[in-house]
Amino acid sequence: MSAPVVKVQGVSKIYYRDETPVPVLEAIDLEVAEGDFVALMGPSGSGKSTLLNLIAGIDRASSGRVEVAGSELSALSETALAAFRSRHIGFIFQLYNLIPVLTAYENVELPLLLTPLSRSDREKHVMMALDVVGLADRKDHTPRQLSGGQEQRVAIARAIVTDPTLLLADEPTGDLDKKSEEEVLTLLQRLNKEFKKAIVMVTHDPKAAACAARTVMLEKGALVSKP
Amino acid sequence: MKFLPLIWRNAVRNRLRTFLTLAGIAFLLFVLIFVMTGLSEIQAWEGVAATHRRVVVQHAEGLMAELPIELENFLKGDIISRHAEHVCKFNWFGGYYQDQKNWPPEFAVDPETMRVLFDELSFSDEAYRKFSETKTGALVGIALMKKYDWKVGQRITLIGTFYPVNLELDIVGIFTTKDPRQEEQMFFRWDYLDELLKGRKVVSTYWMKARSDEDIPKLKELIDAHTKNSSAPTETITEKEFAAQFMQMMGNIKAIVAVIGALVLLIMIMMTANTMAMAARERVTEVAVMRTLGFTAGQILGVILAESILVSMLGAALAIGSSLLIFNVVKLSPDPIYFPVFLVAPNTVATAIGAALSCGVMSSLVPAIRSARRKISDGLRQVV
């Protein structure tokens, strides 16, 4: 088996509502190997998105270790975490979260602005990413001029444009119609198989989960199965 | 530079709001430039006045009261001439040319002494000879000549308002100086004014040049002591004090300018802060997304600050551009009598830019810091 891209060991996360501790994740252990495609399932409030956020380095664990692409995230400063996300993480949101005032091209280019790439190199990367998601011809459209499925494909292009180590998708088909859902899932499978991207996808939908190589179930903040 | 499209698109995202903010900033900065230009014009006169050793004798009750013609003999006499020279009668005429919008600053002077007393004026010997020989002669500043498209040899009529007579003047020469304000002035002969006033011998002020700086206090003491118990007691002051006193007639303009400046800045900051706070609230999720993509808190801070500075600077460009056009190109003056020249100075432009920059930074600092510091996970959960 290939080296793990994600190594979660004994991770707990506690939120505080006023002063009352609310445990969300308890003693989670999870590994995701290079080229793996993991579906993270569970009922609402089971801690799926929290676990995804911990792996993405946008939230910090209360205890335990989260290691992604060889970096122990709790040891990184906020600035180092930002650099880590920029280099290793591609994040796909349920509601696409494109910047509405930017075109598809500019949205995809956004993560590249943080790199030292020249304008022409950025253009090559952006056009390649838009090509992969089949939207090169819509590069000048703003999000408002795109359908939900197209918006999500642009969001996927934005997630892959920096060639990240890991793709994290939080309910990527949760807001899409059936046809768009199939398109997005096919695209994720292609990214996993063809481009060997490790993917962790949070989903409620068993059909979406079926596209993954394996499924991990979370219930009340604990892993209940780990095939 | 590569963030500029993002900053620009965000700035014009809500066009009406941005336009209103920008127009508000432009209007307020225009007001600031206007009052500051007034102040700098006053200070410019005081500054020029301070470079000469000229002394002004006026009635102790102020400029509107008349001085006796007999005082001239005392001023030209042995006692005073040890300390001063070139005594010149000097009356402001206060007339307009053709229309009450046109108030060229016209002064009645003695041709014999005006050339040496006002030695910063540069004109030809021929012009001065004609001025000395022609009772209706006038020496006109080059800027004034251009303003009214006058020509040497032309006869012009100035309608009196302060004095109940009109002047029929023949332009005999043009003068230039280093100070553009003085080039908006004109001089004619006091004896011509006196002739029109039927020999009433009205003198507003006497001007003279102190022989040295040390002579100035002596002159004040000697002249004012001489007239103390007369029907026309005098107040002898320097030209700088004269300029300052003239402008004090408009009130404590420096304090007014300071208050207006502070208010302008405060209102600008409050207005822009409101816009930026609204913009930041609307973009909580977007900021969280950008930080998820790898933007640091500092970069977010920079993008929001840059947006606010951009809007403020566009407002400044509008205000500076329009004021330069109105005052420096078209050369409009809010009051041609008090301000024959009303030019926006480079330091006023710099102050307006500084005010816009401060407004841009101060108005967006709080929303920018809040946005940059908000936890990403909280921002992603926010429903706007």
Coordinates of C-alpha atoms in Angstrom, one line a residue:
Chain A
M1 CA 0.0 0.0 0.0
S2 CA 1.2 3.6 -0.8
A3 CA 2.3 6.0 2.0
P4 CA -0.6 7.7 3.7
V5 CA -1.4 11.2 2.6
V6 CA -3.6 11.7 5.6
K7 CA -2.9 10.3 9.0
V8 CA -5.4 11.1 11.7
Q9 CA -4.5 9.7 15.1
G10 CA -6.6 9.9 18.3
V11 CA -8.2 13.2 17.2
S12 CA -10.9 14.8 19.3
K13 CA -12.6 18.1 18.7
I14 CA -14.6 19.9 21.4
Y15 CA -16.6 23.0 20.7
Y16 CA -17.7 25.3 23.5
R17 CA -21.3 26.6 23.5
D18 CA -21.0 29.5 26.0
E19 CA -18.9 27.6 28.5
T20 CA -20.4 24.1 28.0
P21 CA -18.1 21.7 26.2
V22 CA -19.7 20.0 23.2
P23 CA -17.7 17.1 21.9
V24 CA -17.9 16.7 18.2
L25 CA -15.2 14.2 17.4
E26 CA -13.8 11.6 19.8
A27 CA -10.6 9.5 19.3
I28 CA -10.7 9.4 15.5
D29 CA -8.1 7.3 13.7
L30 CA -8.0 7.5 9.9
E31 CA -5.5 7.0 7.2
V32 CA -5.9 8.0 3.5
A33 CA -3.3 6.7 1.1
E34 CA -2.1 8.3 -2.1
G35 CA -4.6 7.8 -4.8
D36 CA -7.3 6.7 -2.4
F37 CA -10.9 7.9 -2.7
V38 CA -12.7 7.9 0.7
A39 CA -16.3 8.7 1.2
L40 CA -17.1 10.0 4.7
M41 CA -20.7 9.3 5.6
G42 CA -22.9 9.8 8.5
P43 CA -26.0 11.6 9.8
S44 CA -26.1 15.3 10.2
G45 CA -24.1 16.5 13.2
S46 CA -21.9 13.3 13.2
G47 CA -18.8 15.4 12.7
K48 CA -18.0 14.7 9.0
S49 CA -17.4 18.3 8.0
T50 CA -15.5 19.0 11.2
L51 CA -13.1 16.1 10.4
L52 CA -12.8 17.4 6.8
N53 CA -11.9 20.9 8.2
L54 CA -9.3 19.4 10.5
I55 CA -7.7 17.6 7.6
A56 CA -7.8 20.8 5.5
G57 CA -6.1 22.7 8.2
I58 CA -8.9 25.2 8.5
D59 CA -9.7 24.2 12.1
R60 CA -7.5 22.7 14.8
A61 CA -8.0 19.5 16.8
S62 CA -8.5 19.7 20.5
S63 CA -6.3 16.7 20.9
G64 CA -4.6 14.1 18.8
R65 CA -2.5 14.4 15.6
V66 CA -3.4 15.3 12.1
E67 CA -0.7 14.7 9.6
V68 CA -1.2 15.6 6.0
A69 CA 1.4 15.3 3.2
G70 CA 4.0 14.8 5.9
S71 CA 3.1 18.0 7.9
E72 CA 1.9 17.7 11.4
L73 CA -0.8 20.4 11.3
S74 CA -1.0 21.3 15.0
A75 CA 2.7 22.4 14.8
L76 CA 2.1 24.9 12.0
S77 CA 1.4 28.6 12.6
E78 CA -1.6 30.3 10.9
T79 CA 0.6 31.6 8.1
A80 CA 2.3 28.2 7.6
L81 CA -1.1 26.6 7.6
A82 CA -2.2 29.0 4.9
A83 CA 0.8 28.1 2.8
F84 CA 0.1 24.4 3.5
R85 CA -3.5 24.7 2.2
S86 CA -2.3 26.6 -0.8
R87 CA 0.2 23.9 -1.7
H88 CA -1.5 20.6 -0.6
I89 CA -5.3 21.1 -0.4
G90 CA -7.9 21.5 -3.0
F91 CA -11.3 22.1 -1.4
I92 CA -14.7 21.7 -3.0
F93 CA -17.7 23.1 -1.2
Q94 CA -21.3 22.1 -1.3
L95 CA -22.4 25.6 -2.4
Y96 CA -19.5 26.0 -4.8
N97 CA -18.5 29.3 -3.2
L98 CA -17.2 30.9 -6.3
I99 CA -16.4 34.6 -6.0
P100 CA -19.4 36.2 -7.8
V101 CA -17.6 39.2 -9.2
L102 CA -14.9 37.2 -10.9
T103 CA -15.3 35.2 -14.1
A104 CA -14.8 31.4 -14.2
Y105 CA -11.2 32.0 -15.4
E106 CA -10.5 34.5 -12.6
N107 CA -12.0 32.2 -10.0
V108 CA -9.8 29.3 -11.1
E109 CA -6.8 31.6 -11.2
L110 CA -7.4 32.8 -7.7
P111 CA -5.2 30.2 -5.9
L112 CA -2.5 30.7 -8.4
L113 CA -2.2 34.3 -7.4
L114 CA -0.5 33.0 -4.3
T115 CA 2.2 31.3 -6.3
P116 CA 5.2 32.9 -8.0
L117 CA 3.9 31.8 -11.5
S118 CA 4.0 34.3 -14.3
R119 CA 0.8 35.5 -15.9
S120 CA 1.3 33.3 -18.9
D121 CA 2.1 30.2 -16.8
R122 CA -1.0 31.0 -14.7
E123 CA -3.0 31.1 -17.9
K124 CA -1.7 27.7 -19.0
H125 CA -2.6 26.1 -15.7
V126 CA -6.1 27.7 -15.6
M127 CA -6.9 26.7 -19.2
M128 CA -5.7 23.2 -18.4
A129 CA -7.9 22.9 -15.3
L130 CA -10.9 24.4 -17.2
D131 CA -10.3 21.9 -20.0
V132 CA -10.3 19.0 -17.5
V133 CA -13.7 20.0 -16.2
G134 CA -14.9 20.7 -19.8
L135 CA -15.6 24.4 -19.3
A136 CA -12.8 26.1 -21.3
D137 CA -15.4 27.7 -23.5
R138 CA -17.1 29.3 -20.5
K139 CA -14.0 31.0 -19.1
D140 CA -15.4 34.5 -19.4
H141 CA -18.7 33.7 -17.8
T142 CA -19.4 34.9 -14.2
P143 CA -20.9 32.4 -11.7
R144 CA -24.4 34.0 -12.3
Q145 CA -24.2 33.0 -16.0
L146 CA -23.5 29.4 -15.2
S147 CA -25.7 26.5 -14.0
G148 CA -25.2 24.9 -10.6
G149 CA -23.4 21.9 -12.2
Q150 CA -21.2 24.2 -14.2
E151 CA -20.4 26.3 -11.1
Q152 CA -19.4 23.2 -9.2
R153 CA -17.2 22.1 -12.1
V154 CA -15.5 25.5 -12.1
A155 CA -15.1 25.1 -8.3
I156 CA -13.4 21.7 -9.0
A157 CA -11.1 23.3 -11.6
R158 CA -10.2 25.9 -8.9
A159 CA -9.5 23.0 -6.5
I160 CA -7.2 21.2 -8.9
V161 CA -5.4 24.1 -10.6
T162 CA -2.5 24.1 -8.1
D163 CA -2.2 20.3 -8.5
P164 CA -2.7 19.7 -4.8
T165 CA -1.8 16.5 -2.9
L166 CA -5.3 16.0 -1.6
L167 CA -8.8 16.9 -2.7
L168 CA -11.4 17.5 0.0
A169 CA -15.0 17.7 -1.0
D170 CA -17.8 18.6 1.4
E171 CA -21.1 17.4 0.0
P172 CA -20.1 18.3 -3.6
T173 CA -23.3 17.0 -5.1
G174 CA -25.6 18.1 -2.3
D175 CA -27.0 21.1 -4.2
L176 CA -27.1 19.6 -7.7
D177 CA -29.7 18.0 -9.9
K178 CA -29.3 14.4 -10.9
K179 CA -27.6 15.1 -14.2
S180 CA -25.1 17.5 -12.7
E181 CA -24.5 15.2 -9.8
E182 CA -23.5 12.4 -12.2
E183 CA -21.2 14.8 -14.1
V184 CA -19.5 15.9 -10.9
L185 CA -19.1 12.4 -9.6
T186 CA -17.7 11.1 -12.9
L187 CA -15.3 14.0 -12.8
L188 CA -14.1 13.2 -9.3
Q189 CA -13.7 9.5 -10.3
R190 CA -11.7 10.6 -13.3
L191 CA -9.5 12.9 -11.1
N192 CA -8.9 9.9 -8.8
K193 CA -8.2 7.3 -11.4
E194 CA -6.6 9.3 -14.2
F195 CA -4.7 11.9 -12.2
K196 CA -4.2 9.8 -9.1
K197 CA -5.6 12.4 -6.8
A198 CA -6.4 11.3 -3.2
I199 CA -9.9 12.4 -2.4
V200 CA -11.9 12.6 0.8
M201 CA -15.5 13.3 0.1
V202 CA -18.2 14.0 2.7
T203 CA -21.6 12.9 1.6
H204 CA -25.0 11.8 2.7
D205 CA -25.8 10.2 -0.6
P206 CA -25.1 6.4 -0.8
K207 CA -24.9 6.7 -4.6
A208 CA -22.2 9.3 -4.3
A209 CA -20.4 7.2 -1.7
A210 CA -20.5 4.3 -4.1
C211 CA -18.2 6.1 -6.4
A212 CA -15.5 6.1 -3.8
A213 CA -13.0 3.3 -3.3
R214 CA -14.1 2.9 0.3
T215 CA -16.6 4.4 2.8
V216 CA -16.0 5.5 6.4
M217 CA -19.0 5.9 8.7
L218 CA -19.1 8.5 11.4
E219 CA -21.8 8.5 14.1
K220 CA -21.9 10.9 17.1
G221 CA -18.3 11.8 16.5
A222 CA -16.9 8.4 16.4
L223 CA -15.9 6.1 13.5
V224 CA -18.3 3.1 13.4
S225 CA -16.8 1.2 10.6
K226 CA -13.6 1.3 8.7
P227 CA -13.6 -1.1 5.8
Chain B
M1 CA -0.6 44.1 -9.0
K2 CA -1.9 40.7 -9.7
F3 CA -4.6 41.2 -7.0
L4 CA -5.8 44.4 -8.7
P5 CA -8.6 42.9 -10.8
L6 CA -9.9 41.3 -7.6
I7 CA -9.7 44.6 -5.7
W8 CA -11.3 46.5 -8.5
R9 CA -14.2 44.0 -9.0
N10 CA -14.9 44.1 -5.3
A11 CA -14.8 47.9 -5.2
V12 CA -17.4 48.2 -8.0
R13 CA -19.4 45.2 -6.9
N14 CA -22.3 47.4 -5.7
R15 CA -22.0 50.2 -8.2
L16 CA -24.6 52.5 -6.6
R17 CA -23.1 52.2 -3.2
T18 CA -19.6 52.7 -4.5
F19 CA -20.7 55.7 -6.6
L20 CA -22.4 57.4 -3.6
T21 CA -19.4 56.8 -1.3
L22 CA -17.0 58.0 -4.0
A23 CA -19.2 61.1 -4.7
G24 CA -19.4 61.8 -1.0
I25 CA -15.6 61.6 -0.6
A26 CA -15.1 63.8 -3.7
F27 CA -17.5 66.5 -2.4
L28 CA -16.0 66.5 1.1
L29 CA -12.4 66.7 -0.3
F30 CA -13.5 69.5 -2.7
V31 CA -14.7 71.4 0.4
L32 CA -11.4 70.7 2.1
I33 CA -9.4 71.9 -0.9
F34 CA -11.5 75.0 -1.2
V35 CA -11.0 76.1 2.4
M36 CA -7.4 75.2 2.4
T37 CA -6.8 77.1 -0.8
G38 CA -8.4 80.2 0.9
L39 CA -6.0 79.7 3.8
S40 CA -3.0 79.2 1.6
E41 CA -3.8 82.4 -0.4
I42 CA -3.9 84.4 2.8
Q43 CA -0.7 82.9 4.0
A44 CA 0.9 83.5 0.6
W45 CA 0.2 87.2 0.9
E46 CA 1.5 87.3 4.4
G47 CA 4.6 85.4 3.2
V48 CA 5.3 87.8 0.4
A49 CA 4.6 90.8 2.6
A50 CA 7.1 89.6 5.1
T51 CA 10.0 89.7 2.6
H52 CA 9.9 93.5 2.2
R53 CA 10.7 96.1 4.8
R54 CA 7.6 98.0 4.0
V55 CA 5.7 99.9 6.7
V56 CA 2.1 101.0 6.4
V57 CA 0.6 104.0 8.2
Q58 CA -3.2 103.8 8.6
H59 CA -5.8 105.4 10.8
A60 CA -6.0 103.9 14.2
E61 CA -9.7 103.3 13.7
G62 CA -9.0 101.1 10.6
L63 CA -8.8 101.2 6.9
M64 CA -12.1 103.0 6.3
A65 CA -11.0 106.1 8.1
E66 CA -9.1 108.8 6.2
L67 CA -5.6 110.2 7.0
P68 CA -4.8 113.9 6.6
I69 CA -2.7 115.0 3.6
E70 CA -0.6 117.1 6.0
L71 CA 0.8 113.9 7.5
E72 CA 2.8 113.3 4.3
N73 CA 5.0 116.3 5.1
F74 CA 5.9 114.8 8.5
L75 CA 6.6 111.4 7.0
K76 CA 8.9 112.9 4.4
G77 CA 10.5 115.2 7.0
D78 CA 13.9 114.8 8.7
I79 CA 12.8 112.9 11.7
I80 CA 11.2 110.0 9.8
S81 CA 13.5 110.0 6.8
R82 CA 16.4 109.0 9.1
H83 CA 14.5 105.6 9.4
A84 CA 12.5 105.4 6.2
E85 CA 12.4 106.4 2.6
H86 CA 10.1 106.4 -0.5
V87 CA 6.8 107.6 1.2
C88 CA 3.9 106.7 -1.1
K89 CA 0.2 107.4 -0.8
F90 CA -1.8 104.2 -1.3
N91 CA -5.6 104.0 -1.7
W92 CA -7.6 100.9 -2.6
F93 CA -10.2 102.0 -5.2
G94 CA -12.6 99.1 -5.1
G95 CA -14.1 99.4 -8.5
Y96 CA -15.3 96.8 -11.0
Y97 CA -14.7 96.4 -14.7
Q98 CA -17.8 96.2 -16.9
D99 CA -19.6 93.6 -14.7
Q100 CA -19.8 93.2 -10.9
K101 CA -18.1 89.8 -11.4
N102 CA -14.9 91.5 -12.3
W103 CA -13.0 93.2 -9.5
P104 CA -9.4 93.8 -10.5
P105 CA -7.4 95.0 -7.4
E106 CA -6.7 98.6 -8.3
F107 CA -4.5 100.9 -6.2
A108 CA -3.9 104.6 -6.4
V109 CA -0.2 105.4 -5.8
D110 CA 2.3 108.3 -6.2
P111 CA 4.2 107.7 -9.4
E112 CA 7.3 109.3 -8.0
T113 CA 7.9 106.7 -5.3
M114 CA 6.0 103.6 -6.3
R115 CA 8.8 102.2 -8.5
V116 CA 11.4 102.1 -5.7
L117 CA 8.9 101.2 -3.0
F118 CA 7.5 98.3 -4.9
D119 CA 10.8 97.2 -6.4
E120 CA 9.6 93.6 -6.9
L121 CA 7.5 94.9 -9.9
S122 CA 9.3 94.7 -13.1
F123 CA 8.4 97.1 -16.0
S124 CA 10.2 99.0 -18.7
D125 CA 11.6 102.5 -18.3
E126 CA 9.3 103.5 -21.2
A127 CA 6.3 102.3 -19.3
Y128 CA 7.3 104.1 -16.2
R129 CA 8.0 107.3 -18.1
K130 CA 4.5 107.2 -19.6
F131 CA 3.0 106.4 -16.2
S132 CA 4.8 109.5 -14.8
E133 CA 3.6 111.7 -17.7
T134 CA 0.1 110.5 -18.1
K135 CA -2.3 111.4 -15.3
T136 CA -4.8 108.7 -16.4
G137 CA -2.1 106.2 -16.9
A138 CA -2.2 102.7 -15.4
L139 CA 0.4 100.0 -14.9
V140 CA -1.2 96.6 -15.1
G141 CA 0.0 93.2 -14.1
I142 CA 0.5 90.7 -16.9
A143 CA -2.0 88.2 -15.5
L144 CA -4.7 90.9 -15.3
M145 CA -4.0 91.9 -18.9
K146 CA -4.5 88.4 -20.1
K147 CA -7.6 87.9 -17.9
Y148 CA -9.5 90.7 -19.5
D149 CA -7.6 90.6 -22.8
W150 CA -6.5 94.2 -22.4
K151 CA -3.9 95.8 -24.6
V152 CA -1.3 98.5 -23.9
G153 CA -2.8 101.8 -25.1
Q154 CA -6.4 100.7 -24.4
R155 CA -8.7 102.9 -22.4
I156 CA -10.7 101.1 -19.7
T157 CA -13.4 102.3 -17.3
L158 CA -13.5 101.1 -13.7
I159 CA -16.8 101.7 -12.0
G160 CA -16.3 103.0 -8.5
T161 CA -18.3 101.5 -5.5
F162 CA -16.2 102.6 -2.5
Y163 CA -15.5 106.1 -4.1
P164 CA -18.4 107.8 -5.9
V165 CA -16.4 108.2 -9.1
N166 CA -15.5 106.2 -12.2
L167 CA -11.9 105.9 -13.5
E168 CA -11.1 106.3 -17.1
L169 CA -7.6 104.8 -17.3
D170 CA -5.1 104.5 -20.2
I171 CA -3.0 101.3 -19.9
V172 CA 0.6 102.6 -20.4
G173 CA 2.5 99.5 -19.4
I174 CA 2.6 96.0 -18.2
F175 CA 4.5 94.7 -15.1
T176 CA 5.6 91.2 -14.1
T177 CA 6.7 89.9 -10.7
K178 CA 7.8 86.6 -9.2
D179 CA 4.4 86.3 -7.4
P180 CA 1.5 85.5 -9.7
R181 CA -0.9 87.1 -7.2
Q182 CA 0.7 90.5 -7.7
E183 CA 0.4 90.1 -11.4
E184 CA -3.3 90.3 -11.0
Q185 CA -3.1 93.9 -9.6
M186 CA -3.0 97.3 -11.3
F187 CA -1.8 100.7 -10.2
F188 CA -3.0 104.2 -11.2
R189 CA -2.1 107.7 -10.1
W190 CA -3.3 109.0 -6.7
D191 CA -3.4 112.6 -8.1
Y192 CA -5.9 111.4 -10.8
L193 CA -8.2 110.0 -8.1
D194 CA -7.8 113.2 -6.1
E195 CA -8.8 115.2 -9.2
L196 CA -11.9 113.1 -9.7
L197 CA -12.7 113.6 -6.0
K198 CA -12.4 117.4 -6.5
G199 CA -9.2 117.8 -4.4
R200 CA -10.6 116.2 -1.2
K201 CA -7.1 114.8 -0.5
V202 CA -8.4 111.5 0.7
V203 CA -5.5 109.2 1.8
S204 CA -6.3 105.7 3.0
T205 CA -2.7 104.7 3.9
Y206 CA 0.9 105.9 3.6
W207 CA 3.5 103.3 2.7
M208 CA 7.2 103.6 3.1
K209 CA 10.3 101.5 3.2
A210 CA 12.2 101.2 6.5
R211 CA 15.9 101.7 6.1
S212 CA 16.6 98.6 8.2
D213 CA 14.7 96.0 10.3
E214 CA 15.8 97.9 13.4
D215 CA 14.1 101.0 12.1
I216 CA 10.7 99.4 12.0
P217 CA 9.9 99.7 15.8
K218 CA 11.3 103.2 15.8
L219 CA 9.0 104.2 13.0
K220 CA 6.0 102.8 14.7
E221 CA 6.9 104.7 17.9
L222 CA 7.7 108.0 16.2
I223 CA 4.7 108.2 13.9
D224 CA 2.1 107.0 16.3
A225 CA 3.4 109.3 19.0
H226 CA 3.3 112.2 16.6
T227 CA -0.4 111.7 15.7
K228 CA -1.6 110.4 19.2
N229 CA -3.4 113.5 20.2
S230 CA -4.5 114.6 16.7
S231 CA -7.8 114.3 15.0
A232 CA -6.4 111.3 13.1
P233 CA -4.3 109.1 15.3
T234 CA -2.4 106.5 13.4
E235 CA -1.4 102.9 13.7
T236 CA 1.9 102.1 12.0
I237 CA 2.3 98.4 11.1
T238 CA 4.4 96.3 8.9
E239 CA 3.1 95.1 5.5
K240 CA 2.8 91.6 7.0
E241 CA 0.7 92.8 9.8
F242 CA -1.3 94.8 7.3
A243 CA -2.0 91.6 5.3
A244 CA -2.9 89.7 8.4
Q245 CA -5.3 92.4 9.6
F246 CA -6.9 92.6 6.2
M247 CA -7.7 88.9 6.3
Q248 CA -8.9 89.0 9.9
M249 CA -11.9 91.0 8.6
M250 CA -13.1 87.6 7.4
G251 CA -12.9 86.2 10.9
N252 CA -10.5 83.6 12.4
I253 CA -10.2 81.8 9.1
K254 CA -7.4 79.5 10.3
A255 CA -9.5 78.1 13.1
I256 CA -12.5 77.8 10.7
V257 CA -10.3 75.9 8.2
A258 CA -9.0 73.6 10.9
V259 CA -12.5 72.8 12.1
I260 CA -13.8 72.2 8.6
G261 CA -10.8 70.0 7.8
A262 CA -11.3 67.9 10.9
L263 CA -15.0 67.6 10.2
V264 CA -14.4 66.7 6.6
L265 CA -12.0 63.9 7.6
L266 CA -14.4 62.6 10.3
I267 CA -17.4 62.5 8.0
M268 CA -15.3 60.9 5.2
I269 CA -14.1 58.2 7.6
M270 CA -17.6 57.5 9.0
M271 CA -19.1 57.3 5.5
T272 CA -16.4 55.1 4.1
A273 CA -16.3 52.9 7.2
N274 CA -20.0 52.3 6.8
T275 CA -19.5 51.2 3.2
M276 CA -16.6 49.0 4.1
A277 CA -18.4 47.4 7.1
M278 CA -21.3 46.5 4.8
A279 CA -19.0 45.2 2.2
A280 CA -17.1 43.1 4.8
R281 CA -20.3 41.7 6.3
E282 CA -21.5 40.6 2.8
R283 CA -18.3 38.8 2.1
V284 CA -17.7 36.8 5.2
T285 CA -18.1 33.5 3.3
E286 CA -16.0 34.7 0.4
V287 CA -13.2 35.7 2.8
A288 CA -13.4 32.2 4.4
V289 CA -13.2 30.6 1.0
M290 CA -10.2 32.7 0.0
R291 CA -8.4 31.7 3.3
T292 CA -9.3 28.1 2.6
L293 CA -7.5 28.5 -0.8
G294 CA -4.4 29.7 1.1
F295 CA -4.8 33.4 1.4
T296 CA -3.2 34.5 4.7
A297 CA -4.9 36.8 7.2
G298 CA -2.4 39.5 6.1
Q299 CA -3.3 39.1 2.5
I300 CA -7.0 39.4 3.3
L301 CA -6.3 42.5 5.3
G302 CA -4.3 44.0 2.4
V303 CA -7.0 43.2 -0.2
I304 CA -9.7 44.9 1.9
L305 CA -7.5 47.9 2.8
A306 CA -6.5 48.3 -0.8
E307 CA -10.2 48.3 -1.9
S308 CA -11.0 51.1 0.6
I309 CA -8.0 53.1 -0.4
L310 CA -8.9 52.7 -4.1
V311 CA -12.3 54.1 -3.5
S312 CA -11.0 57.0 -1.4
M313 CA -8.2 57.8 -3.9
L314 CA -10.7 57.8 -6.8
G315 CA -12.8 60.3 -4.8
A316 CA -9.6 62.3 -4.2
A317 CA -8.8 62.2 -7.9
L318 CA -12.3 63.5 -8.7
A319 CA -12.0 66.3 -6.1
I320 CA -8.5 67.3 -7.1
G321 CA -9.2 67.2 -10.8
S322 CA -12.3 69.3 -10.6
S323 CA -10.8 71.8 -8.2
L324 CA -7.7 72.2 -10.4
L325 CA -10.0 72.6 -13.4
I326 CA -12.2 75.2 -11.7
F327 CA -9.6 77.3 -9.9
N328 CA -6.3 76.7 -11.7
V329 CA -7.4 76.4 -15.3
V330 CA -10.7 78.3 -15.6
K331 CA -9.4 80.6 -12.8
L332 CA -12.7 81.1 -11.0
S333 CA -12.4 82.8 -7.6
P334 CA -15.0 82.6 -4.8
D335 CA -14.5 86.3 -4.1
P336 CA -12.5 88.4 -6.6
I337 CA -12.0 91.2 -4.1
Y338 CA -10.5 89.2 -1.3
F339 CA -9.1 86.5 -3.6
P340 CA -8.1 88.0 -6.9
V341 CA -6.0 84.9 -7.3
F342 CA -7.4 81.5 -6.0
L343 CA -4.9 78.8 -7.0
V344 CA -4.9 75.3 -5.6
A345 CA -1.3 74.9 -4.3
P346 CA 0.7 71.6 -4.5
N347 CA 0.7 71.2 -0.7
T348 CA -3.1 71.5 -0.7
V349 CA -3.2 68.7 -3.3
A350 CA -0.8 66.6 -1.1
T351 CA -3.0 67.2 1.9
A352 CA -6.1 66.1 0.0
I353 CA -4.3 62.9 -1.1
G354 CA -3.1 62.4 2.5
A355 CA -6.6 62.8 3.8
A356 CA -8.0 60.3 1.3
L357 CA -5.3 57.8 2.2
S358 CA -5.9 58.2 5.9
C359 CA -9.7 57.8 5.3
G360 CA -9.1 54.7 3.2
V361 CA -6.9 53.1 5.9
M362 CA -8.8 54.2 9.0
S363 CA -12.3 53.4 7.6
S364 CA -11.5 49.9 6.6
L365 CA -9.0 48.9 9.4
V366 CA -11.6 47.5 11.8
P367 CA -13.7 45.5 9.2
A368 CA -10.5 44.3 7.6
I369 CA -9.0 43.1 10.9
R370 CA -12.3 41.4 11.8
S371 CA -12.5 39.6 8.5
A372 CA -8.9 38.5 8.6
R373 CA -9.2 37.2 12.2
R374 CA -12.5 35.4 11.9
K375 CA -12.1 31.6 12.1
I376 CA -12.4 30.1 8.6
S377 CA -14.8 27.4 9.8
D378 CA -17.1 30.1 11.3
G379 CA -16.9 32.1 8.1
L380 CA -17.9 29.0 6.0
R381 CA -20.9 28.4 8.2
Q382 CA -22.1 32.0 8.0
V383 CA -25.3 32.5 6.0
V384 CA -25.5 35.9 4.5

